[in-house]
Amino acid sequence: MTDLLFADGLDVPERAQLLLGRLLHAHGVTLRITEVEAYGGTRDPASHAFTRTPRSEIMYGEPWRLYVYRSMGIHHCANIVTGPSETASAVLIRAGEVVDGFERARERRPGVADLALARGPGNLARALGITMADLGTPVLDAAASVHLGERTAVPAQIESGPRVGVSKAADTPWRFWVAGDPTVSAYKRSPRAPMPGF
DNA sequence: TAGGCGATGACCT
DNA sequence: GGTCATCGCCTAC
């Protein structure tokens, strides 16, 4: 059986959509991915890999590894490097529905409703216990502490829109989510992004 | 080496 | 709806 996600010649937005509905296992919690954003690496001004630095170096390497970065000093965000290597493309996991390991997720996010445990990239990383220590984890290795699972169900409908919080390429509609899913985070435009059409 | 700036989220009105 | 905490990275001196 062939898995379309790993087919040659797909671009990042296509792979991002194929990640929707797929399971992600991390530190005792299982998540169904409901919202993602595609980042086009060297071709995408909004990507951390647009300029090659020690931080973004991992995205230029082997695909299907975890790229973790800190945002605003406190939050962690988890990306999956999709390759091909020279393009430095990656997909940010923005939200998901916890389907197993509720005790661990609730421990990490006390007082939060189950549906909101992994809503937003910072919250998702916290619920899953993902930190900089997970940087570079091979996500296709079933024995790794963070790894991809099967695609449980093909989402009935996928919607798309501009990416959240980015100031460059703010109108590129490379954010994808499962239509109507209650775990999807709210859209918030970057205050630094120029007005549409400029 | 110093200053500016976020691929955010929580809280306040 | 808007404001703001907070600190690691990147860029320019």
Short mmCIF file of C-alpha atoms (C1' of nucleotides) in Angstrom, two decimals:
data_model
loop_
_atom_site.label_atom_id
_atom_site.label_comp_id
_atom_site.label_asym_id
_atom_site.label_seq_id
_atom_site.Cartn_x
_atom_site.Cartn_y
_atom_site.Cartn_z
CA MET A 1 0.00 0.00 0.00
CA THR A 2 1.32 3.41 -0.92
CA ASP A 3 1.02 6.36 1.42
CA LEU A 4 0.38 9.53 -0.55
CA LEU A 5 1.98 11.67 2.18
CA PHE A 6 5.43 10.35 1.21
CA ALA A 7 4.94 10.50 -2.56
CA ASP A 8 7.61 12.29 -4.58
CA GLY A 9 6.93 15.66 -6.14
CA LEU A 10 4.34 17.00 -3.70
CA ASP A 11 4.72 20.60 -2.59
CA VAL A 12 4.44 21.72 1.03
CA PRO A 13 0.77 22.80 1.01
CA GLU A 14 -0.19 19.40 -0.41
CA ARG A 15 1.76 17.55 2.25
CA ALA A 16 0.34 19.82 4.96
CA GLN A 17 -3.20 18.84 3.97
CA LEU A 18 -2.24 15.16 4.00
CA LEU A 19 -1.13 15.55 7.62
CA LEU A 20 -4.67 16.54 8.65
CA GLY A 21 -6.48 13.64 10.31
CA ARG A 22 -3.23 11.83 11.02
CA LEU A 23 -2.25 10.70 14.51
CA LEU A 24 0.75 12.14 16.36
CA HIS A 25 2.16 10.26 19.34
CA ALA A 26 4.24 12.28 21.81
CA HIS A 27 5.35 11.55 25.37
CA GLY A 28 2.35 9.42 26.31
CA VAL A 29 -0.30 11.48 24.51
CA THR A 30 -1.95 10.72 21.16
CA LEU A 31 -3.31 13.54 19.04
CA ARG A 32 -5.39 13.73 15.85
CA ILE A 33 -4.02 16.65 13.82
CA THR A 34 -6.78 19.13 12.90
CA GLU A 35 -4.89 22.29 11.89
CA VAL A 36 -1.54 22.91 10.18
CA GLU A 37 0.41 25.63 8.38
CA ALA A 38 2.82 25.08 5.49
CA TYR A 39 6.15 26.92 5.34
CA GLY A 40 8.02 26.94 2.04
CA GLY A 41 11.56 27.31 3.38
CA THR A 42 13.93 29.10 1.01
CA ARG A 43 11.04 30.33 -1.17
CA ASP A 44 8.89 31.63 1.68
CA PRO A 45 9.69 34.94 3.46
CA ALA A 46 7.55 33.86 6.41
CA SER A 47 9.65 30.74 7.03
CA HIS A 48 12.44 30.66 9.60
CA ALA A 49 14.43 28.85 6.90
CA PHE A 50 14.15 31.78 4.46
CA THR A 51 17.50 32.83 5.89
CA ARG A 52 19.86 29.99 6.73
CA THR A 53 21.00 30.26 10.35
CA PRO A 54 22.07 27.76 13.02
CA ARG A 55 18.46 27.68 14.26
CA SER A 56 16.95 26.87 10.86
CA GLU A 57 19.77 24.53 9.82
CA ILE A 58 17.78 21.42 10.74
CA MET A 59 15.18 22.20 8.06
CA TYR A 60 17.86 21.93 5.37
CA GLY A 61 18.70 18.39 6.49
CA GLU A 62 16.93 15.06 6.39
CA PRO A 63 13.13 15.33 6.08
CA TRP A 64 10.63 13.84 8.56
CA ARG A 65 12.40 15.24 11.57
CA LEU A 66 11.01 17.51 14.26
CA TYR A 67 11.84 21.23 14.20
CA VAL A 68 11.06 22.79 17.58
CA TYR A 69 11.47 26.51 18.23
CA ARG A 70 10.67 28.89 21.07
CA SER A 71 8.21 31.68 20.47
CA MET A 72 7.98 34.84 22.57
CA GLY A 73 10.57 33.41 24.91
CA ILE A 74 8.17 31.01 26.61
CA HIS A 75 6.16 28.89 24.19
CA HIS A 76 7.37 25.91 22.18
CA CYS A 77 6.08 25.19 18.67
CA ALA A 78 6.44 21.87 16.82
CA ASN A 79 7.07 21.53 13.07
CA ILE A 80 7.64 18.52 10.87
CA VAL A 81 10.35 18.98 8.24
CA THR A 82 8.94 17.62 4.97
CA GLY A 83 11.79 18.16 2.52
CA PRO A 84 13.12 17.78 -0.06
CA SER A 85 16.23 18.78 1.90
CA GLU A 86 17.34 21.69 -0.28
CA THR A 87 13.93 23.40 -0.05
CA ALA A 88 13.92 23.50 3.80
CA SER A 89 10.14 23.09 3.79
CA ALA A 90 8.27 22.35 7.00
CA VAL A 91 4.74 22.07 8.37
CA LEU A 92 3.75 23.69 11.66
CA ILE A 93 1.33 21.63 13.75
CA ARG A 94 -1.12 24.25 15.06
CA ALA A 95 -3.91 22.27 16.71
CA GLY A 96 -5.25 18.80 17.31
CA GLU A 97 -7.73 16.71 19.24
CA VAL A 98 -6.35 14.61 22.07
CA VAL A 99 -7.63 11.05 21.56
CA ASP A 100 -5.50 9.16 24.10
CA GLY A 101 -3.34 9.96 27.13
CA PHE A 102 -5.79 12.46 28.61
CA GLU A 103 -4.27 12.14 32.09
CA ARG A 104 -0.83 13.23 30.91
CA ALA A 105 -2.24 16.09 28.80
CA ARG A 106 -4.44 17.36 31.65
CA GLU A 107 -1.47 17.21 34.03
CA ARG A 108 0.47 19.48 31.69
CA ARG A 109 -2.47 21.85 31.15
CA PRO A 110 -4.49 21.85 34.38
CA GLY A 111 -7.94 23.41 34.38
CA VAL A 112 -8.29 23.39 30.58
CA ALA A 113 -11.26 21.84 28.74
CA ASP A 114 -10.40 18.62 26.85
CA LEU A 115 -11.15 20.14 23.43
CA ALA A 116 -8.81 23.06 24.15
CA LEU A 117 -5.87 20.97 25.41
CA ALA A 118 -4.02 21.27 22.08
CA ARG A 119 -5.60 24.39 20.54
CA GLY A 120 -2.85 26.69 19.27
CA PRO A 121 0.78 25.68 18.57
CA GLY A 122 2.13 26.71 21.99
CA ASN A 123 -0.63 24.91 23.83
CA LEU A 124 -0.25 21.83 21.64
CA ALA A 125 3.46 21.54 22.38
CA ARG A 126 2.80 21.93 26.10
CA ALA A 127 0.03 19.31 26.18
CA LEU A 128 2.32 16.90 24.32
CA GLY A 129 5.34 17.67 26.48
CA ILE A 130 7.38 18.74 23.43
CA THR A 131 10.46 20.85 24.24
CA MET A 132 13.78 21.74 22.61
CA ALA A 133 14.97 18.32 23.79
CA ASP A 134 12.83 16.82 21.00
CA LEU A 135 14.60 18.82 18.26
CA GLY A 136 15.59 16.52 15.40
CA THR A 137 13.46 13.54 16.46
CA PRO A 138 12.82 11.24 13.46
CA VAL A 139 9.03 11.22 13.35
CA LEU A 140 8.75 8.11 11.17
CA ASP A 141 10.52 5.98 13.79
CA ALA A 142 7.77 4.25 15.78
CA ALA A 143 10.19 3.91 18.70
CA ALA A 144 10.89 7.65 18.90
CA SER A 145 9.37 9.70 21.73
CA VAL A 146 7.54 11.80 19.12
CA HIS A 147 6.31 10.07 15.97
CA LEU A 148 3.57 10.07 13.35
CA GLY A 149 0.82 7.48 13.36
CA GLU A 150 -1.71 6.39 10.78
CA ARG A 151 -4.31 8.55 9.10
CA THR A 152 -7.46 7.56 10.98
CA ALA A 153 -9.96 9.16 8.64
CA VAL A 154 -9.78 11.46 5.66
CA PRO A 155 -11.30 14.78 6.74
CA ALA A 156 -14.69 15.33 5.09
CA GLN A 157 -13.77 18.88 4.16
CA ILE A 158 -10.57 20.90 4.41
CA GLU A 159 -10.63 24.69 4.56
CA SER A 160 -7.72 27.06 4.01
CA GLY A 161 -6.79 30.63 4.83
CA PRO A 162 -3.87 32.95 5.60
CA ARG A 163 -1.38 31.92 8.23
CA VAL A 164 -1.70 33.17 11.79
CA GLY A 165 0.60 35.83 13.22
CA VAL A 166 3.07 36.12 10.35
CA SER A 167 4.07 39.60 9.17
CA LYS A 168 5.60 38.54 5.84
CA ALA A 169 3.60 36.80 3.09
CA ALA A 170 0.63 37.36 5.42
CA ASP A 171 -1.92 36.66 2.68
CA THR A 172 -0.52 33.35 1.43
CA PRO A 173 -3.38 30.90 2.18
CA TRP A 174 -1.19 28.09 3.49
CA ARG A 175 -3.09 27.40 6.71
CA PHE A 176 -5.28 24.31 6.49
CA TRP A 177 -7.80 22.93 8.95
CA VAL A 178 -10.56 20.33 9.24
CA ALA A 179 -13.78 22.21 8.47
CA GLY A 180 -15.98 22.72 11.50
CA ASP A 181 -13.63 21.02 13.95
CA PRO A 182 -13.99 22.52 17.45
CA THR A 183 -10.27 22.14 18.26
CA VAL A 184 -9.12 24.54 15.52
CA SER A 185 -7.59 27.78 16.84
CA ALA A 186 -8.83 31.26 16.01
CA TYR A 187 -7.32 33.38 13.24
CA LYS A 188 -5.35 36.39 14.37
CA ARG A 189 -3.51 38.58 11.89
CA SER A 190 -0.10 39.88 12.84
CA PRO A 191 -0.30 43.55 13.89
CA ARG A 192 2.89 44.05 11.87
CA ALA A 193 1.50 42.66 8.63
CA PRO A 194 0.78 45.24 5.93
CA MET A 195 -2.83 45.65 4.81
CA PRO A 196 -4.04 43.17 2.16
CA GLY A 197 -3.25 44.33 -1.34
CA PHE A 198 -0.10 46.19 -0.37
"C1'" DT B 1 28.02 43.07 22.00
"C1'" DA B 2 23.62 45.45 22.25
"C1'" DG B 3 19.06 46.28 20.65
"C1'" DG B 4 14.91 44.91 18.37
"C1'" DC B 5 11.53 41.73 17.39
"C1'" DG B 6 8.49 37.76 17.09
"C1'" DA B 7 5.11 31.12 13.14
"C1'" DT B 8 1.83 33.24 21.14
"C1'" DG B 9 -1.43 33.13 24.69
"C1'" DA B 10 -3.71 34.94 28.64
"C1'" DC B 11 -6.14 38.36 30.64
"C1'" DC B 12 -8.72 42.69 30.72
"C1'" DT B 13 -12.50 45.73 29.06
"C1'" DG C 1 -12.07 43.51 20.84
"C1'" DG C 2 -7.33 45.07 22.50
"C1'" DT C 3 -3.06 44.97 25.29
"C1'" DC C 4 1.01 43.07 27.15
"C1'" DA C 5 4.38 39.77 29.38
"C1'" DT C 6 8.88 37.69 28.28
"C1'" DC C 7 13.47 35.92 26.45
"C1'" DG C 8 16.07 33.57 22.76
"C1'" DC C 9 17.61 34.63 18.10
"C1'" DC C 10 19.10 37.41 14.54
"C1'" DT C 11 21.14 41.58 12.66
"C1'" DA C 12 23.73 45.55 12.76
"C1'" DC C 13 27.14 48.03 14.88
#
